[in-house]
Amino acid sequence: MAGGGADLWDSGRVGSDQSFDVAYAGKPLGSRQRCWWTVEVWDEAGEQLAAPPPNWWEMGLLEPGDWTAAWLAVEGEEEREDRLAGLNWIWGDPPDAEPARRFRFCFELADAAEDAVLYIAGRDRLLSAHIDGGAIALPAWERNAFGRAGAAELRLGRLGAGTHTLASEVRLSRNATRLPPGRGAFAALLKLRHADGRVSRLASGPGWRTALDAAEDWTRPGFDDAAWAAARPAAIDPGQPLPPTPARLFRRDFALGKPVERARLYITALGAYEAFINGQRVGDGRLAPESTNFRKRALYRAHDVTTLLRHGANAIGAHVGDGWYASVVAPGGRYAFGPPPRRLRAQLEVVFADGSTAVVRTDGDWRIGSSPVLTSEIYDGEIWDARAEQPGWSAPGFDASGWPQARSATAPPCALVAETAPPIRPTMTLEPRTISEPRPGVFVFDFGQNFAGVCRLHVKGKAGDRVELRFAEILKADGEVDQANLRAAKARDIYILKGDPAGETFEPSFTYHGFRYVEVEGFPGTPTLEALEGVVLHSDLPIAGDLGIEQPLIGRLWRNSLWSQRSNFTGIPTDCPQRDERLGWLGDACVFWDAAAFNMDVYAFTARFTDDMRDAQTEAGAFSDYAPPAMRAGDEPAPGWADAGVVLPWTAWMRSGNTSVIDRNWDAIVRYLGYLEAANPDHLWRNKRGLDFGDWLALDAKQPGDPTTPKDLIGSAWWAHSAGLAAEMAAVIGRTDEAERFAALREQIAQAFQSTYVRADGGVGNDSQTGYILALQFGLVPEALREAAVERLVADIDRRDGALSTGFLGTPFALDVLADAGRAALVYDLLLRTEFPSWGYMAAKGATTIWERWNGDVGDVAMNSFNHYALGAVTGFLFRRIAGIAPAAPGFKQVAIRPVLDPRVKRGGGAFRSVLGPISTEWEQGEHGVVRLTALIPPNAQARVHLPARPGQRVQDDAGEPVAELARTPDEVIVEIGSGRSGLQVG
Ligand code: BGC
């Protein structure tokens, strides 16, 4: 472009106001290609504006053959033997018998084992384990371990030569998990170290015998188990629950003999990696690669490392831990994805100033060293022994002669795909507000804000001092942290000091926690507030929205939902950041995306996450309950959860105007809707609703998932909604036939819905609030009955003294439905309410994030996250209908400014960085409800403004000139404004 021309693509001057969603139509692009671009713009007067200086993007590694680097494995011989021997899942028949199944295994030792370790796991609960008739103490079992605890590691001590008997009992309770496969499984691996140094292993398998009922003394050596059956492999996903392993360091030296023009590092791992060049950290990303279904894809990143390289001696290193890939409660268990964790693939490509190139790739010349990270686990935390640090390990000249040579491993069967969403990185540092000492030597730091991330610890002490940090969202009555609601997640980091007299700093590499409080034990001396910093970690999406509503409760609600979004956008959109779950639950995302896409620019994140949703889609077309799944996902789609497969692409398109997210997902959407139709020929979603969560955590439910609103009604409403969105998307990508087909499908579902659930008096379903809300929001109530349906909804809210009874699926649309029906006062009643249940109740109880359940303060601890964004989805409404910034056409080309007003809130507005440019609103109510509104509308966009006006009142602009009215009703006037800043006043 230096010469003023374009060699790849020149669109020429196009007379159009289309300033987004312009697809590249030039020459095909290849791997590593750098592409320069600029845009020339002419204004409405034909005047050319100054073109921005050319900028560039670069292509990634597009073909598998671009990767010439080997995958390196770190597994030591002993770890490898453990894995090959296997913690194999076994079970017996009948598979679903409850409650307890027993196992026995007799074995002979020719020579004594000086040391015996038993790894043992049971699903869903290991009740007991016995060696030679004696009970072995088991670690406390987490009753609600969602992903099920990993294997217990039990030290049995010495086992003499001769016959031994292992016995164990596993309980299967069907209710303990809602996730398939719900069947039982048992696994054990006995590892024996003999006097001559030999290690032998005995693994669960057909040699074990199993029975349901047994006499009292079934654990006794010599008990006659001849009538018991031989165990068979359990019918669950493979995955071995082996305990987490130490991280590893990888390094190699290399020399560069010429000046470097540019250099790129392409890197990924099965696990999590941090890369270093010449002792400097490459980038500031954390916990990469992000969670995916590693059977199908792993994400790599390209880093510009030009400035890290030097002439002469260089070194490259990588620190690799277990990461998401190997997390025990993923919930498929460790090795759920196949190859063992901590494998690394890296390719450093250097272009010299003279045009020649060099590549440094992972290969047999790399060496592997031990890391100070003794174990790391996403949910459990990290143990860092600073005495084992190896200063200078990633700088040139480090003596790694004692480090073993790396082995190359077979490539995992997944595709390597460029991560195109922003990295997880530190975005803020928080200071603790207070410290207390509930028990001598135990200090509790309060950050005053619930968030996801890690703590940076500053400490001075002796080598070997051990500081433990325990993370929690809440405190117990005695002032210590309460981790009960974290279920099986241990959420603790341990730092063992090296004894640096200058002091030392620890920040874990391969874990994160969701917390407000940190309990510190073992701190040498008395810590001050400076001992800890809170490091906020999340996928660093650009902030897009700002809400300026002058009402403390509404402001709090928005900030709480923004904090919950920060806490849960961690590579994937998780349900919660703290307990043993942290999964990409699709129902939560489905309802929250409206809000999410106001708070942040979610386009790249959505596009990438839809890959995970498609990876999780079944052959038959069902979207899953969560993505990515580490284990087999449910076979059938759940209403409101699976629909994220349609709603997320639609939302990302609507907000950005970019249709490529539709193209990317179109086939999957068609397959999904086809699946539902094939299963439900009468156009009510009666069949195949999978785990069917319903209006999850609705207040009229006793247990999560109880039917409150009929589930076929919920399903049919969502199906109609998805079909409608699909019709809109088909139309915009030029698939006219499919647009008609889906519009007709939506109509058929709507008809079936009306004749089945809507009564002549406007009643809907069983009169639950969510029944009304979904039917009204998704346009399923005939026009003539809408008012009657709204009346009935309002009557139910009144009957409950002004409270909603809704859960995940109904709550997000409650205010929209009321606002559309002109019930502004009730909208504000609900927003400003502080009694239970309400958003204000959470705020009044000190919430700094959105709670999972309305009654978070007293709810069942097993299902009680304080940082779950679903109920905060109403933030979308705050932007659209209180600030008045709603997209009325894709990309905000048309903006609907239609703020719902109430005398209790005098001023409001907001701002949003749209693809066309900044949009903002500011309104003010004066005496007698006079409204003044200022709006900023970007180029190539216009807005329709609805303002309350009594008959006779007129709209004027800033200069006092009358503004042309587009339409008028008895209580409002509608005007149109164009690009730029406009001031309007009704009077
Ligand atoms: C999660 C939810 C999720 C739900 C499915 C829960 O355990 O935390 O937010 O959507 O399961 O019902």
PDB file of N, CA, C and O in Angstrom, residues 872-899:
ATOM      1  N   GLY A 872     -29.045 -11.586  36.935  1.00  0.00           N
ATOM      2  CA  GLY A 872     -28.649 -10.205  36.610  1.00  0.00           C
ATOM      3  C   GLY A 872     -28.881  -9.862  35.153  1.00  0.00           C
ATOM      4  O   GLY A 872     -28.518  -8.780  34.689  1.00  0.00           O
ATOM      5  N   ALA A 873     -29.511 -10.791  34.420  1.00  0.00           N
ATOM      6  CA  ALA A 873     -29.742 -10.566  32.988  1.00  0.00           C
ATOM      7  C   ALA A 873     -30.571  -9.313  32.739  1.00  0.00           C
ATOM      8  O   ALA A 873     -30.526  -8.735  31.658  1.00  0.00           O
ATOM      9  N   VAL A 874     -31.300  -8.879  33.748  1.00  0.00           N
ATOM     10  CA  VAL A 874     -32.160  -7.707  33.624  1.00  0.00           C
ATOM     11  C   VAL A 874     -31.342  -6.434  33.329  1.00  0.00           C
ATOM     12  O   VAL A 874     -31.901  -5.408  32.935  1.00  0.00           O
ATOM     13  N   THR A 875     -30.039  -6.522  33.479  1.00  0.00           N
ATOM     14  CA  THR A 875     -29.169  -5.404  33.098  1.00  0.00           C
ATOM     15  C   THR A 875     -29.390  -5.005  31.637  1.00  0.00           C
ATOM     16  O   THR A 875     -29.282  -3.832  31.287  1.00  0.00           O
ATOM     17  N   GLY A 876     -29.701  -5.958  30.802  1.00  0.00           N
ATOM     18  CA  GLY A 876     -29.998  -5.641  29.403  1.00  0.00           C
ATOM     19  C   GLY A 876     -31.174  -4.669  29.341  1.00  0.00           C
ATOM     20  O   GLY A 876     -31.159  -3.691  28.589  1.00  0.00           O
ATOM     21  N   PHE A 877     -32.168  -4.935  30.169  1.00  0.00           N
ATOM     22  CA  PHE A 877     -33.340  -4.040  30.223  1.00  0.00           C
ATOM     23  C   PHE A 877     -32.923  -2.643  30.675  1.00  0.00           C
ATOM     24  O   PHE A 877     -33.418  -1.636  30.161  1.00  0.00           O
ATOM     25  N   LEU A 878     -32.019  -2.571  31.652  1.00  0.00           N
ATOM     26  CA  LEU A 878     -31.598  -1.253  32.151  1.00  0.00           C
ATOM     27  C   LEU A 878     -31.005  -0.418  31.014  1.00  0.00           C
ATOM     28  O   LEU A 878     -31.271   0.775  30.903  1.00  0.00           O
ATOM     29  N   PHE A 879     -30.195  -1.052  30.175  1.00  0.00           N
ATOM     30  CA  PHE A 879     -29.629  -0.320  29.040  1.00  0.00           C
ATOM     31  C   PHE A 879     -30.701   0.025  28.019  1.00  0.00           C
ATOM     32  O   PHE A 879     -30.768   1.152  27.537  1.00  0.00           O
ATOM     33  N   ARG A 880     -31.511  -0.976  27.675  1.00  0.00           N
ATOM     34  CA  ARG A 880     -32.466  -0.758  26.580  1.00  0.00           C
ATOM     35  C   ARG A 880     -33.586   0.182  26.966  1.00  0.00           C
ATOM     36  O   ARG A 880     -33.958   1.070  26.210  1.00  0.00           O
ATOM     37  N   ARG A 881     -34.145  -0.046  28.169  1.00  0.00           N
ATOM     38  CA  ARG A 881     -35.395   0.627  28.478  1.00  0.00           C
ATOM     39  C   ARG A 881     -35.309   1.666  29.591  1.00  0.00           C
ATOM     40  O   ARG A 881     -36.273   2.383  29.825  1.00  0.00           O
ATOM     41  N   ILE A 882     -34.203   1.726  30.316  1.00  0.00           N
ATOM     42  CA  ILE A 882     -34.084   2.822  31.284  1.00  0.00           C
ATOM     43  C   ILE A 882     -33.124   3.873  30.702  1.00  0.00           C
ATOM     44  O   ILE A 882     -33.477   5.024  30.545  1.00  0.00           O
ATOM     45  N   ALA A 883     -31.914   3.430  30.328  1.00  0.00           N
ATOM     46  CA  ALA A 883     -31.015   4.376  29.661  1.00  0.00           C
ATOM     47  C   ALA A 883     -31.599   4.750  28.298  1.00  0.00           C
ATOM     48  O   ALA A 883     -31.415   5.876  27.828  1.00  0.00           O
ATOM     49  N   GLY A 884     -32.284   3.811  27.673  1.00  0.00           N
ATOM     50  CA  GLY A 884     -32.905   4.093  26.378  1.00  0.00           C
ATOM     51  C   GLY A 884     -31.989   3.856  25.196  1.00  0.00           C
ATOM     52  O   GLY A 884     -32.080   4.537  24.176  1.00  0.00           O
ATOM     53  N   ILE A 885     -31.091   2.878  25.309  1.00  0.00           N
ATOM     54  CA  ILE A 885     -30.206   2.565  24.178  1.00  0.00           C
ATOM     55  C   ILE A 885     -30.510   1.144  23.705  1.00  0.00           C
ATOM     56  O   ILE A 885     -29.937   0.177  24.187  1.00  0.00           O
ATOM     57  N   ALA A 886     -31.441   1.042  22.767  1.00  0.00           N
ATOM     58  CA  ALA A 886     -31.804  -0.288  22.275  1.00  0.00           C
ATOM     59  C   ALA A 886     -31.527  -0.367  20.786  1.00  0.00           C
ATOM     60  O   ALA A 886     -31.828   0.566  20.048  1.00  0.00           O
ATOM     61  N   PRO A 887     -30.945  -1.491  20.345  1.00  0.00           N
ATOM     62  CA  PRO A 887     -30.748  -1.626  18.904  1.00  0.00           C
ATOM     63  C   PRO A 887     -32.090  -1.918  18.241  1.00  0.00           C
ATOM     64  O   PRO A 887     -32.786  -2.851  18.637  1.00  0.00           O
ATOM     65  N   ALA A 888     -32.448  -1.113  17.250  1.00  0.00           N
ATOM     66  CA  ALA A 888     -33.690  -1.394  16.516  1.00  0.00           C
ATOM     67  C   ALA A 888     -33.351  -1.976  15.159  1.00  0.00           C
ATOM     68  O   ALA A 888     -34.240  -2.331  14.390  1.00  0.00           O
ATOM     69  N   ALA A 889     -32.079  -2.048  14.852  1.00  0.00           N
ATOM     70  CA  ALA A 889     -31.605  -2.712  13.632  1.00  0.00           C
ATOM     71  C   ALA A 889     -30.194  -3.202  13.937  1.00  0.00           C
ATOM     72  O   ALA A 889     -29.539  -2.677  14.836  1.00  0.00           O
ATOM     73  N   PRO A 890     -29.725  -4.220  13.195  1.00  0.00           N
ATOM     74  CA  PRO A 890     -28.398  -4.762  13.484  1.00  0.00           C
ATOM     75  C   PRO A 890     -27.323  -3.669  13.481  1.00  0.00           C
ATOM     76  O   PRO A 890     -27.357  -2.762  12.648  1.00  0.00           O
ATOM     77  N   GLY A 891     -26.403  -3.786  14.441  1.00  0.00           N
ATOM     78  CA  GLY A 891     -25.283  -2.841  14.510  1.00  0.00           C
ATOM     79  C   GLY A 891     -25.686  -1.464  14.997  1.00  0.00           C
ATOM     80  O   GLY A 891     -24.925  -0.522  14.848  1.00  0.00           O
ATOM     81  N   PHE A 892     -26.882  -1.312  15.561  1.00  0.00           N
ATOM     82  CA  PHE A 892     -27.380  -0.020  16.058  1.00  0.00           C
ATOM     83  C   PHE A 892     -27.511   1.010  14.935  1.00  0.00           C
ATOM     84  O   PHE A 892     -27.359   2.195  15.145  1.00  0.00           O
ATOM     85  N   LYS A 893     -27.763   0.522  13.750  1.00  0.00           N
ATOM     86  CA  LYS A 893     -27.994   1.446  12.652  1.00  0.00           C
ATOM     87  C   LYS A 893     -29.273   2.245  12.932  1.00  0.00           C
ATOM     88  O   LYS A 893     -29.398   3.391  12.520  1.00  0.00           O
ATOM     89  N   GLN A 894     -30.185   1.598  13.592  1.00  0.00           N
ATOM     90  CA  GLN A 894     -31.378   2.264  14.115  1.00  0.00           C
ATOM     91  C   GLN A 894     -31.347   2.073  15.627  1.00  0.00           C
ATOM     92  O   GLN A 894     -31.168   0.953  16.090  1.00  0.00           O
ATOM     93  N   VAL A 895     -31.535   3.160  16.328  1.00  0.00           N
ATOM     94  CA  VAL A 895     -31.552   3.065  17.784  1.00  0.00           C
ATOM     95  C   VAL A 895     -32.966   3.403  18.261  1.00  0.00           C
ATOM     96  O   VAL A 895     -33.585   4.330  17.732  1.00  0.00           O
ATOM     97  N   ALA A 896     -33.438   2.630  19.222  1.00  0.00           N
ATOM     98  CA  ALA A 896     -34.744   2.954  19.813  1.00  0.00           C
ATOM     99  C   ALA A 896     -34.494   3.580  21.183  1.00  0.00           C
ATOM    100  O   ALA A 896     -33.999   2.910  22.085  1.00  0.00           O
ATOM    101  N   ILE A 897     -34.818   4.843  21.288  1.00  0.00           N
ATOM    102  CA  ILE A 897     -34.647   5.523  22.582  1.00  0.00           C
ATOM    103  C   ILE A 897     -36.047   5.651  23.182  1.00  0.00           C
ATOM    104  O   ILE A 897     -36.839   6.492  22.762  1.00  0.00           O
ATOM    105  N   ARG A 898     -36.320   4.772  24.109  1.00  0.00           N
ATOM    106  CA  ARG A 898     -37.692   4.665  24.613  1.00  0.00           C
ATOM    107  C   ARG A 898     -37.638   4.444  26.120  1.00  0.00           C
ATOM    108  O   ARG A 898     -38.044   3.403  26.620  1.00  0.00           O
ATOM    109  N   PRO A 899     -37.048   5.393  26.838  1.00  0.00           N
ATOM    110  CA  PRO A 899     -36.853   5.147  28.269  1.00  0.00           C
ATOM    111  C   PRO A 899     -38.175   5.065  29.031  1.00  0.00           C
ATOM    112  O   PRO A 899     -39.101   5.821  28.748  1.00  0.00           O
TER     113      PRO A 899
END
